[in-house]
Tab-separated table of C-alpha atoms and ligand atoms in Angstrom:
chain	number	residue	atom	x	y	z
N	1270	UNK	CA	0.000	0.000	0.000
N	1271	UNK	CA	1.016	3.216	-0.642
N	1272	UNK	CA	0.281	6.652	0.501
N	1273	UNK	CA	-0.455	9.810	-1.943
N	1274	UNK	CA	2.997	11.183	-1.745
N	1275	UNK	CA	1.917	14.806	-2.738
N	1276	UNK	CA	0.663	15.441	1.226
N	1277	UNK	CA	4.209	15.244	2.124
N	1278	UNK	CA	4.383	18.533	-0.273
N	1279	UNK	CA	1.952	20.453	1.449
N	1280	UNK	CA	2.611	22.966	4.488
N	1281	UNK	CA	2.507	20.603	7.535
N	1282	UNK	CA	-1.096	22.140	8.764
N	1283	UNK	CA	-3.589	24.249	6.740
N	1284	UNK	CA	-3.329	28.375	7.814
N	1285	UNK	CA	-6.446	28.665	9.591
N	1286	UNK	CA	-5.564	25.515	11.931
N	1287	UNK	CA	-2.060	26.463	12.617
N	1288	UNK	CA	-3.452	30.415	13.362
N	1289	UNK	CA	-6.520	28.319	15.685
N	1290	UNK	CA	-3.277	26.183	17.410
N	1291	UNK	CA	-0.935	29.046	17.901
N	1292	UNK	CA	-4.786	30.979	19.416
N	1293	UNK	CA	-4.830	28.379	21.714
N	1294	UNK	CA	-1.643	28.441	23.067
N	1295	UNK	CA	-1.393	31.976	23.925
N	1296	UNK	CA	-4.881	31.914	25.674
N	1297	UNK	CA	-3.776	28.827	27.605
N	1298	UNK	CA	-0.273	30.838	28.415
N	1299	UNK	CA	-2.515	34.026	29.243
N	1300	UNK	CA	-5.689	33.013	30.220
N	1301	UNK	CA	-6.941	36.432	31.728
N	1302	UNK	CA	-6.217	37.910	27.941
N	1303	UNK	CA	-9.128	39.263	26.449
N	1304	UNK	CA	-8.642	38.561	22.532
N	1305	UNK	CA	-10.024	39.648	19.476
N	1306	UNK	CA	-10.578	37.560	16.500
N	1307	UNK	CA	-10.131	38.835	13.524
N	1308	UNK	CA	-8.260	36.110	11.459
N	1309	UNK	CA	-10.514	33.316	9.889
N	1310	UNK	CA	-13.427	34.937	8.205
N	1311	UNK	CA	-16.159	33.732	10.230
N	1312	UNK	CA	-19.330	35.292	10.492
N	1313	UNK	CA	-20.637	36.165	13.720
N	1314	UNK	CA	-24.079	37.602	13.117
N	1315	UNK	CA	-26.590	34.899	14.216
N	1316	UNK	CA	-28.962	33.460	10.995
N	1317	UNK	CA	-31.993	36.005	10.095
N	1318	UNK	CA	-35.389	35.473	11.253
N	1319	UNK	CA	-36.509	34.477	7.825
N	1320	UNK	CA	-34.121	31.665	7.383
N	1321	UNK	CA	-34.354	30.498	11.062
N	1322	UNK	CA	-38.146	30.092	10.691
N	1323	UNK	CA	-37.996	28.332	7.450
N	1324	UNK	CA	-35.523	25.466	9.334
N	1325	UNK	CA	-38.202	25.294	12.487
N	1326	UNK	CA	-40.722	24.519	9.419
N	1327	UNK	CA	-38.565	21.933	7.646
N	1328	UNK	CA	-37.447	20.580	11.297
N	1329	UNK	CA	-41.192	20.196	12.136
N	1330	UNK	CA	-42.010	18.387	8.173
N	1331	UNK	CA	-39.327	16.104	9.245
N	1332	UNK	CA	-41.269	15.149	12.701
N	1333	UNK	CA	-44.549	13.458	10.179
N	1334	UNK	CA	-44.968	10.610	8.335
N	1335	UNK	CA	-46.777	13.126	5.753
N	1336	UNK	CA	-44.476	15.522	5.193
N	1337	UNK	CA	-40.960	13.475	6.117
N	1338	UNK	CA	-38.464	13.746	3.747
N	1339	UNK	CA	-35.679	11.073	2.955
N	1340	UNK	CA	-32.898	11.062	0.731
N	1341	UNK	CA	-32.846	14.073	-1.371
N	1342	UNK	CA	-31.882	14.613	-5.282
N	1343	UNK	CA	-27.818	15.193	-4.720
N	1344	UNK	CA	-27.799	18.392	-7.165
N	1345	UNK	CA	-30.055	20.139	-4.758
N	1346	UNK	CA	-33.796	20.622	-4.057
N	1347	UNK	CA	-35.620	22.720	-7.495
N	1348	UNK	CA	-37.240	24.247	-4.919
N	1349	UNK	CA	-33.718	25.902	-3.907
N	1350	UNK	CA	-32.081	25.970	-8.021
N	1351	UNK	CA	-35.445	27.865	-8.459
N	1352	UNK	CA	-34.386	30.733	-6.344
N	1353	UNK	CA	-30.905	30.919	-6.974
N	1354	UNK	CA	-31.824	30.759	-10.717
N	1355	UNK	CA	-34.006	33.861	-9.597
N	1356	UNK	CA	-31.064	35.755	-7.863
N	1357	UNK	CA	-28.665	35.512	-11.202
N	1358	UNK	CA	-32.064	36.803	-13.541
N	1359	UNK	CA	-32.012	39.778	-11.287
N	1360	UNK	CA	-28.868	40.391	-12.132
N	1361	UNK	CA	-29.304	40.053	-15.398
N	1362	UNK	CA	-28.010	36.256	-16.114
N	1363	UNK	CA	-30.229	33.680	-17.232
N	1364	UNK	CA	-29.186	30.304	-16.075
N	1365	UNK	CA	-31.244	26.870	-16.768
N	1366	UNK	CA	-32.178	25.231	-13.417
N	1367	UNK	CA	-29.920	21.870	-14.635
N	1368	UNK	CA	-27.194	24.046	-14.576
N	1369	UNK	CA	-27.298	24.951	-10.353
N	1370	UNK	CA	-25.983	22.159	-8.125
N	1371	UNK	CA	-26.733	22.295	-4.413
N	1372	UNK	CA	-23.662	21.988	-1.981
N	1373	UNK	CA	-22.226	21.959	1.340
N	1374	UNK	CA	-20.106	24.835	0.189
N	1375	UNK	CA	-17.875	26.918	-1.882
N	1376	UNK	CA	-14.644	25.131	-0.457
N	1377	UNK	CA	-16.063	21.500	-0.828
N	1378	UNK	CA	-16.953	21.997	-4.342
N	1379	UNK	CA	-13.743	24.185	-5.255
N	1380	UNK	CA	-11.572	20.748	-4.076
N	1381	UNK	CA	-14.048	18.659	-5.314
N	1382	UNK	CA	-14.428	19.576	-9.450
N	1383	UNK	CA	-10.705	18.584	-9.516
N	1384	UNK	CA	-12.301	15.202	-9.671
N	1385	UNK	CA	-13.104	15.661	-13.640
N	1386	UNK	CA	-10.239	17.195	-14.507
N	1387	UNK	CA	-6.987	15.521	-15.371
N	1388	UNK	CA	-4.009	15.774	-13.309
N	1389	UNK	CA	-2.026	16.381	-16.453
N	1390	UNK	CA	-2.792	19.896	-16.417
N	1391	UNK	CA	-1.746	22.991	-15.689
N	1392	UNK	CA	-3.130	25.530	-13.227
N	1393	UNK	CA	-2.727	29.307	-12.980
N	1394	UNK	CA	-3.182	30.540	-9.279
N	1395	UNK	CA	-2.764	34.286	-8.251
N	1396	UNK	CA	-0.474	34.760	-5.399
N	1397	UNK	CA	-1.746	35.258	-2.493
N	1398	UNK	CA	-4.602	33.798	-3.187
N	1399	UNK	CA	-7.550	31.413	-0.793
N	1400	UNK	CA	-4.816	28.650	0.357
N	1401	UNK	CA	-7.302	25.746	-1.134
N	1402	UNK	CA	-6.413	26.197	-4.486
N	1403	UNK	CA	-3.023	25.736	-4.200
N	1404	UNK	CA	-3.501	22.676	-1.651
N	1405	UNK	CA	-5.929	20.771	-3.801
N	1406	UNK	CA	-3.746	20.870	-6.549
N	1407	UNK	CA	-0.963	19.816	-4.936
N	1408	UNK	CA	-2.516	17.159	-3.308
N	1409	UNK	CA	-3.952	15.815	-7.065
N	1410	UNK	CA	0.030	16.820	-7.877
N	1411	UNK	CA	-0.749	18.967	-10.729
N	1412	UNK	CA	1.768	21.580	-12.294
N	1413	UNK	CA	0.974	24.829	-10.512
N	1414	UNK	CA	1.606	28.430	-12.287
N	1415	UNK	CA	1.906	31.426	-10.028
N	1416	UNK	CA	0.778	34.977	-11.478
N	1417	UNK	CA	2.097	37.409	-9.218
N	1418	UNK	CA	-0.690	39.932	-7.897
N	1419	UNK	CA	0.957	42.817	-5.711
N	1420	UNK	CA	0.862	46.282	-5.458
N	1421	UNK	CA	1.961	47.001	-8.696
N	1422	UNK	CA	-1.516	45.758	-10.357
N	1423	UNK	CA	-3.317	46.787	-7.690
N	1424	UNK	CA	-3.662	42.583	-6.343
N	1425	UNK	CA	-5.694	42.320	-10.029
N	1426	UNK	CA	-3.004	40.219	-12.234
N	1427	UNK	CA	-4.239	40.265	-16.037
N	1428	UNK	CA	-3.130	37.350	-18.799
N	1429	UNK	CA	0.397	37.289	-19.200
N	1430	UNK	CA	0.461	34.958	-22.085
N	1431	UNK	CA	1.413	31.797	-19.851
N	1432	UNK	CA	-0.243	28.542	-21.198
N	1433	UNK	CA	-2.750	27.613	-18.701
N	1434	UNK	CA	-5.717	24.752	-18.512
N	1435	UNK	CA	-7.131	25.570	-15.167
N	1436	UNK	CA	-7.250	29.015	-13.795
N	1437	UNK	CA	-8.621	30.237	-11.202
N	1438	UNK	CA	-10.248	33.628	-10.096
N	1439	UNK	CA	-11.541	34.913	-6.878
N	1440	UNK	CA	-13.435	37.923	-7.164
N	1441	UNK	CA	-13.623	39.683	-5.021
N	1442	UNK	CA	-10.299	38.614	-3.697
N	1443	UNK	CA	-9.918	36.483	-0.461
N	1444	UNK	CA	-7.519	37.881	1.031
N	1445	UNK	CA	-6.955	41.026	-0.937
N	1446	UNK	CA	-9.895	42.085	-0.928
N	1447	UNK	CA	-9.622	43.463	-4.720
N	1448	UNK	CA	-12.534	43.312	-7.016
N	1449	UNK	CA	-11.834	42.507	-11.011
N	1450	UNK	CA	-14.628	44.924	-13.245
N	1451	UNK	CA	-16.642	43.291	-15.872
N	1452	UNK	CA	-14.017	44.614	-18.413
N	1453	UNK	CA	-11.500	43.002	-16.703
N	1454	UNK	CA	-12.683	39.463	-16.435
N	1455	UNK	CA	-13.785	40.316	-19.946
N	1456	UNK	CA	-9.781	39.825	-20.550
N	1457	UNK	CA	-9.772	36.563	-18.725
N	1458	UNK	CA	-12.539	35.605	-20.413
N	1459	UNK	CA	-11.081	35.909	-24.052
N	1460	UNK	CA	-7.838	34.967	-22.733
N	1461	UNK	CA	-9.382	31.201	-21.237
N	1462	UNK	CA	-11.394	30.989	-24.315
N	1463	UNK	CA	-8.141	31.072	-26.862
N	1464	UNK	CA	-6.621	28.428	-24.835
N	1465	UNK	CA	-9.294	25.767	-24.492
N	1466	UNK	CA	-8.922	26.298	-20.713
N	1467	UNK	CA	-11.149	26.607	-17.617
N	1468	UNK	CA	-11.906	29.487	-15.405
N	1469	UNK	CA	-12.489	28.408	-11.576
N	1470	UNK	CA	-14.310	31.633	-10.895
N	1471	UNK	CA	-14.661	31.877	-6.493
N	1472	UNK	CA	-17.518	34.977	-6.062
N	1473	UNK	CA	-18.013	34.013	-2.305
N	1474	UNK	CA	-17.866	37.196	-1.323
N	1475	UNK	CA	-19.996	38.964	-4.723
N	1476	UNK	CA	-22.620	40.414	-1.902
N	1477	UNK	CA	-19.883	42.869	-0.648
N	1478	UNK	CA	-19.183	44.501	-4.463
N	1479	UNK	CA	-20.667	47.830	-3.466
N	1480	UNK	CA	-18.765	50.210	-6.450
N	1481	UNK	CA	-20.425	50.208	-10.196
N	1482	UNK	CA	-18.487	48.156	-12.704
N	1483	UNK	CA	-17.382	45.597	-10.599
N	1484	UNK	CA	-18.155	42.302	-11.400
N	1485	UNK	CA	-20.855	39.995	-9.122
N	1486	UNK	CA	-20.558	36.862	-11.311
N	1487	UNK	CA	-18.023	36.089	-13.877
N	1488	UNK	CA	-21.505	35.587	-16.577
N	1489	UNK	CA	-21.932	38.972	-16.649
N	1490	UNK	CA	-19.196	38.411	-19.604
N	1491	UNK	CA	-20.412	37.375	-22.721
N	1492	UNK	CA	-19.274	33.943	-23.703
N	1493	UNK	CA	-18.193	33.070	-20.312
N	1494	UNK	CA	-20.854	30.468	-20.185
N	1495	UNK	CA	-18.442	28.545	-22.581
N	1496	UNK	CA	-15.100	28.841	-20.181
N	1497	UNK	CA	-16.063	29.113	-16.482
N	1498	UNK	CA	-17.319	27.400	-13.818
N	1499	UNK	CA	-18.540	29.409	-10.689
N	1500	UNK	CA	-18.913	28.683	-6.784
N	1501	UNK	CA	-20.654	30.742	-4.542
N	1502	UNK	CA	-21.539	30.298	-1.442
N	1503	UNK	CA	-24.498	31.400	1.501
N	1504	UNK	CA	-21.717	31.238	4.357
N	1505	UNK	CA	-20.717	35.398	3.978
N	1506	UNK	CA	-23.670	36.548	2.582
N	1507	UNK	CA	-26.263	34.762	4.988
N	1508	UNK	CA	-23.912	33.532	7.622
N	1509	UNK	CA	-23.635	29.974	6.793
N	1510	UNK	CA	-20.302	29.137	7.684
N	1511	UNK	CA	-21.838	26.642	10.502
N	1512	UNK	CA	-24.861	25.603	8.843
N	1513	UNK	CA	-23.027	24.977	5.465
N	1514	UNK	CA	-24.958	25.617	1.842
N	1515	UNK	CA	-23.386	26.663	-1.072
N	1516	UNK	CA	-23.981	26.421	-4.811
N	1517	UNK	CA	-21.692	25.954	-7.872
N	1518	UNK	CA	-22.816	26.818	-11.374
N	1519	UNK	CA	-21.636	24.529	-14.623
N	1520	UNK	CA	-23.179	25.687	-17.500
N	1521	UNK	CA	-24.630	23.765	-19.837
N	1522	UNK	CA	-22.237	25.263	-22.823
N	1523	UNK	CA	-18.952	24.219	-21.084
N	1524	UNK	CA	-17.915	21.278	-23.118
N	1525	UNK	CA	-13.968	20.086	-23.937
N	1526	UNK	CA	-14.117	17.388	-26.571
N	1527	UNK	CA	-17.717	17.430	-27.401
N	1528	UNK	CA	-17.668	16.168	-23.447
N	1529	UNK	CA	-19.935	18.344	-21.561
N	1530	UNK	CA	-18.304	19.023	-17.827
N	1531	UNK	CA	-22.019	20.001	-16.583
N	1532	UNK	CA	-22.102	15.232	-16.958
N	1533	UNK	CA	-19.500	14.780	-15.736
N	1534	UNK	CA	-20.269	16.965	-12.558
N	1535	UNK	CA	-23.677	15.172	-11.850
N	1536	UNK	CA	-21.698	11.918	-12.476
N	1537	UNK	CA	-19.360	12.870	-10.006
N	1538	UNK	CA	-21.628	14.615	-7.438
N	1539	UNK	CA	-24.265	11.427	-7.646
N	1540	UNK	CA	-21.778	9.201	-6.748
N	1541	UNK	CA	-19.910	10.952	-4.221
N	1542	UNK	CA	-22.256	12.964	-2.118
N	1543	UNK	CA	-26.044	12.729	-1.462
N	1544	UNK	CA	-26.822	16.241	-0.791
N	1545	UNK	CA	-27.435	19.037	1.461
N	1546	UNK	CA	-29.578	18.262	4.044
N	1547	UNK	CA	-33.521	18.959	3.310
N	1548	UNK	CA	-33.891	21.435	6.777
N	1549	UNK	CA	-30.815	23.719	5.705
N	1550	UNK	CA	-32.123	24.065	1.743
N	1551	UNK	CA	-35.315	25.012	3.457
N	1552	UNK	CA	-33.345	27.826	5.179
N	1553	UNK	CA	-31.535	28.906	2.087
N	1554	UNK	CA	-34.433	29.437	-0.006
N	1555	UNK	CA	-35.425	31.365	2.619
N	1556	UNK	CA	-32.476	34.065	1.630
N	1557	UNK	CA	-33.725	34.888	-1.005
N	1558	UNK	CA	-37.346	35.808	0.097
N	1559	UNK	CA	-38.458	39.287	0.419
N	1560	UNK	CA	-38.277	39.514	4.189
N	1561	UNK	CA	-34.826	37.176	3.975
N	1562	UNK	CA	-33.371	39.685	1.838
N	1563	UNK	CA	-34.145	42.753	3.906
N	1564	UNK	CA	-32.372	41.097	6.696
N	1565	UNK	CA	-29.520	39.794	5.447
N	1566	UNK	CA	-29.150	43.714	3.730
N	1567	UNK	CA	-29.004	44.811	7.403
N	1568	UNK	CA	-26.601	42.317	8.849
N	1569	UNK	CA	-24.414	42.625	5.658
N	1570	UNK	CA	-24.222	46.883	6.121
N	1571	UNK	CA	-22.853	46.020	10.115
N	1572	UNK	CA	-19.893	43.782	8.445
N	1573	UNK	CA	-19.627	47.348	5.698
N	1574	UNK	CA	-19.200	49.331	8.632
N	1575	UNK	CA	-16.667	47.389	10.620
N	1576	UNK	CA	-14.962	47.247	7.144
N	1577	UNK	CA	-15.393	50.830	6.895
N	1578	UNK	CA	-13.918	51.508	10.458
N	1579	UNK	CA	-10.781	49.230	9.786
N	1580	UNK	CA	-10.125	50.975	6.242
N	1581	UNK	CA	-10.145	54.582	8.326
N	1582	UNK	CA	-8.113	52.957	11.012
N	1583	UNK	CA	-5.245	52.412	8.174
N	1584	UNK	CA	-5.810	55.696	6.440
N	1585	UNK	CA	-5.239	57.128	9.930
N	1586	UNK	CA	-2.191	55.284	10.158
N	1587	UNK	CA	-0.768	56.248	6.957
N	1588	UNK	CA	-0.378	52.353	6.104
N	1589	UNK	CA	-0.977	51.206	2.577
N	1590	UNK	CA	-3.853	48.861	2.082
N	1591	UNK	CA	-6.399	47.410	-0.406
N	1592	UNK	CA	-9.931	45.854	-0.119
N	1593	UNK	CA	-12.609	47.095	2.475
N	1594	UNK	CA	-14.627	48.470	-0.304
N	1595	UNK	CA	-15.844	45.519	-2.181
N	1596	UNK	CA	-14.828	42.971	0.441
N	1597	UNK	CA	-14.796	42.022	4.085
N	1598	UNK	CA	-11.163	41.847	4.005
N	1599	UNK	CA	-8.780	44.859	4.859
N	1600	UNK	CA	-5.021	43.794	3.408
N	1601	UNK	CA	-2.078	46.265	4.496
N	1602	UNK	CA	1.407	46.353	4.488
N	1603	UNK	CA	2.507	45.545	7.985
N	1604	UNK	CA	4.088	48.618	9.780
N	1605	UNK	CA	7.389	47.908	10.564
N	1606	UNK	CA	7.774	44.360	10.060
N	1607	UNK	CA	9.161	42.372	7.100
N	1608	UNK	CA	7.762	39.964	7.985
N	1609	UNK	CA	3.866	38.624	8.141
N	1610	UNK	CA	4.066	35.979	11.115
N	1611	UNK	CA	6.211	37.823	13.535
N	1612	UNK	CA	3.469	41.051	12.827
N	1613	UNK	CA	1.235	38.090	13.881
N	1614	UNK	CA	2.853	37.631	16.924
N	1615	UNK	CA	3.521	41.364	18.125
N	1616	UNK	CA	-0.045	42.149	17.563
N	1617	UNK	CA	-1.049	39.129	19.366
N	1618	UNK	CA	0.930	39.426	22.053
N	1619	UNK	CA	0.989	43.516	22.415
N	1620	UNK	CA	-2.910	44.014	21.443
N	1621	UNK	CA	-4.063	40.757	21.914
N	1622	UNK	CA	-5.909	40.972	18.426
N	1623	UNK	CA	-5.669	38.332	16.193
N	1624	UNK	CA	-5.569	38.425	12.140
N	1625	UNK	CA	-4.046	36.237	9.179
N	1626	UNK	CA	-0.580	36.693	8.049
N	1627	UNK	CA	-0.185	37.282	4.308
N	1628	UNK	CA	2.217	35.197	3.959
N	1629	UNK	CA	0.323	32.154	4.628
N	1630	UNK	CA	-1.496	32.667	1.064
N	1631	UNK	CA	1.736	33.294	-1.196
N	1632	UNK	CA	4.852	34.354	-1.301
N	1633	UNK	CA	3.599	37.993	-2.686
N	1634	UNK	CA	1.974	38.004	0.676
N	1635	UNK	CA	5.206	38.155	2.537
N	1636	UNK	CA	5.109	41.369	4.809
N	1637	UNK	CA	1.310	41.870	4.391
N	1638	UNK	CA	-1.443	40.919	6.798
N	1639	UNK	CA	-5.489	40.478	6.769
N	1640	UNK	CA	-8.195	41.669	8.926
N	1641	UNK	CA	-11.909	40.113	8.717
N	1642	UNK	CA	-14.618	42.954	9.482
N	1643	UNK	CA	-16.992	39.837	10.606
N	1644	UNK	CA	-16.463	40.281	14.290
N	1645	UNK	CA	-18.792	42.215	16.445
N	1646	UNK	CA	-19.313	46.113	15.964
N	1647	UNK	CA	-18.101	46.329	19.418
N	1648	UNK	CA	-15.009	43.942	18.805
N	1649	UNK	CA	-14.356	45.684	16.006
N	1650	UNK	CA	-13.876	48.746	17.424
N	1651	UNK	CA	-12.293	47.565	19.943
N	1652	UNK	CA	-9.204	46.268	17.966
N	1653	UNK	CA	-9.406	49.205	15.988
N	1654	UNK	CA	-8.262	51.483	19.341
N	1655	UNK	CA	-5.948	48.495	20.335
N	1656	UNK	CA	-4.114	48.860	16.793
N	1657	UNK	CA	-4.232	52.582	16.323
N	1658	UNK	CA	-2.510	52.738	20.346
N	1659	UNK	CA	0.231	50.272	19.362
N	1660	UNK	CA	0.932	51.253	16.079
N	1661	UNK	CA	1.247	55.188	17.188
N	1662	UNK	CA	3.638	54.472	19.670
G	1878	MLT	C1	-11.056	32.777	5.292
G	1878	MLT	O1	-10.914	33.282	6.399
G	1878	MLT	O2	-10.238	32.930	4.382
G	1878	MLT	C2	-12.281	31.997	5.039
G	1878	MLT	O3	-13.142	32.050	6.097
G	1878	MLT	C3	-11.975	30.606	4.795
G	1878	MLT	C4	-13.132	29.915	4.162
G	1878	MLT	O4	-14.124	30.507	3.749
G	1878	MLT	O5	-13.010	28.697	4.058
């Protein structure tokens, strides 16, 4: 027997658990501490009224013979493609309801579609980029491309004429927080297309694009129903991350060969997973009700405003940043420190505030560091004094 060699490749523990262990250790070492969490981007809002009584429904359907529901279709209730399919018309895309498949999230499925791709491919990955990318594919051991997003292109790397099969977009960026425009990805767009590759488009975070001309969802391109797949996800926008629903779009037009990938995706996901539970779809469709909608608006402006207070905090500091706009994520340039980790540690240990170090997504992160705005208002501003105090001194 042997073991998939390409895990001895990979950092020894993935960022967010290493940043949870090293957490752990100082509040053991310091247990009087009172720390501030601002590194994974976890929501903290509780789940709106709408969505919370749509689960006590489903919860109570499940209690009756009648109403019980068993094993659901794996690609998601239609009830719940129905109203996703309604979110994208709003916007302005027009997506068949074959084409939605329910999951358990963006980062499940972003690992998963791997599965119907070769290995003998090669990937373009920004850097810094979401570490799962980078870890699936070396995992699969596939030939990984870095394009180099810094301050230079403002974190938004364009084609650069490398040969590429797979590449993969997150807009807007985790953890730059930079948003492409539609021209932009209009770019990447042409760029896949004239390769025969794929675009892996990531738009968890398309409820924070706030400025005109910014892209929500890579389809907003002509022709990019022929190049991309996209994953979304109901974690930041409705505060899934412990409940766990997310949706990934393969269009019906995406075909390599004469193969169409929208097969081989059911293929896979029949075979391999049997679906989001019936009680959380119930509470997703629920998002995108009237009343859902009007709530999740309101706890959505309170993570715009703690974005909004850690973007002033910088521009009172003088410190260069990007995102906060478009994004929950504020990236800056660490004051005073080369490097990412040991700004970890200082502002753990002198503020007791914690964030992510940049260097944990990419080498281009080296020296930069991100802060989530999805604490508490009060936590929020509460690091916010806590980093302007130590960073004045
Ligand atoms: C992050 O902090 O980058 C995200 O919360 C991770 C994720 O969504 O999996």
């Amino acid at each position: 027997m042997k073991l998939n060699g390409n895990y001895s490749k990979l950092e020894e523990s993935y960022l967010f658990s290493t940043i949870a262990r090293k957490v752990s250790a100082f509040t053991a070492a310091h247990p009087n501490a009172n720390v501030l969490r601002m590194g994974i981007g976890d929501v903290t809002l509780p789940l709106a009224p709408a969505v919370i009584e749509a689960m006590h429904r489903a919860v109570e359907e499940q209690a009756h013979r009648e109403t019980f529901h068993g094993y659901g279709p794996e690609q998601g209730y239609d009830f719940l493609r129905e109203s996703i399919r309604g979110y994208y018309a709003r916007r302005g895309v027009a997506l068949d309801i074959n084409e939605i498949f329910v999951s358990d999230g963006a980062k499940s499925d972003l690992g998963n579609i791997l599965d119907i791709f070769d290995t003998d491919n090669t990937v373009i990955i920004p850097d810094p980029v979401y570490p799962v990318y980078v870890d699936t594919n070396v995992m699969a051991g596939r030939k990984i491309v870095f394009l180099d997003a810094n301050a230079g292109n403002a974190f938004l790397p364009m084609p650069n004429g490398q040969k590429a099969d797979i590449i993969y977009i997150c807009s807007p960026n985790n953890p730059t927080g930079a948003a492409y425009t539609v021209e932009q990805l209009r770019e990447w767009v042409a760029y896949a297309r004239k390769q025969g590759a794929v675009i892996l488009y990531d738009a968890a975070y398309e409820c924070f694009v706030a400025e005109p001309g910014r892209a929500r969802s890579i389809y907003e391109v002509e022709g990019a129903e022929e190049c991309a797949i996209e994953f979304c996800s109901f974690s930041k926008t409705a505060g899934f991350t412990g409940t766990r629903c997310g949706y990934t779009i393969v269009p019906d037009a995406l075909r390599f060969g004469g193969v169409s990938c929208n097969k081989l995706w059911l293929r896979r996901q029949t075979t391999k997973f049997n679906g989001v539970p019936y009680v959380v779809q119930r509470g997703a469709e629920a998002v995108f009700t009237e009343r859902g909608e009007e709530q999740i608006r309101e706890n959505l402006a309170v993570y715009r405003r703690n974005a909004k207070r850690l973007s002033d905090c910088m521009d009172e500091l003088g410190v260069f940043y990007t995102g906060g706009k478009n994004s929950p994520y504020i990236w800056f340039q660490c004051p005073g420190f080369e490097d990412s980790w040991k700004f970890f540690d200082y502002l753990l240990e002198q503020a007791n505030v914690v964030g992510t170090p940049g260097c944990g997504f990419g080498k281009n992160g080296q020296g930069f560091f991100r802060l989530t705005s999805f604490a508490s208002e009060e936590t929020t501003a509460d690091a916010v004094e806590r980093i302007e105090t130590l960073l004045k001194r």
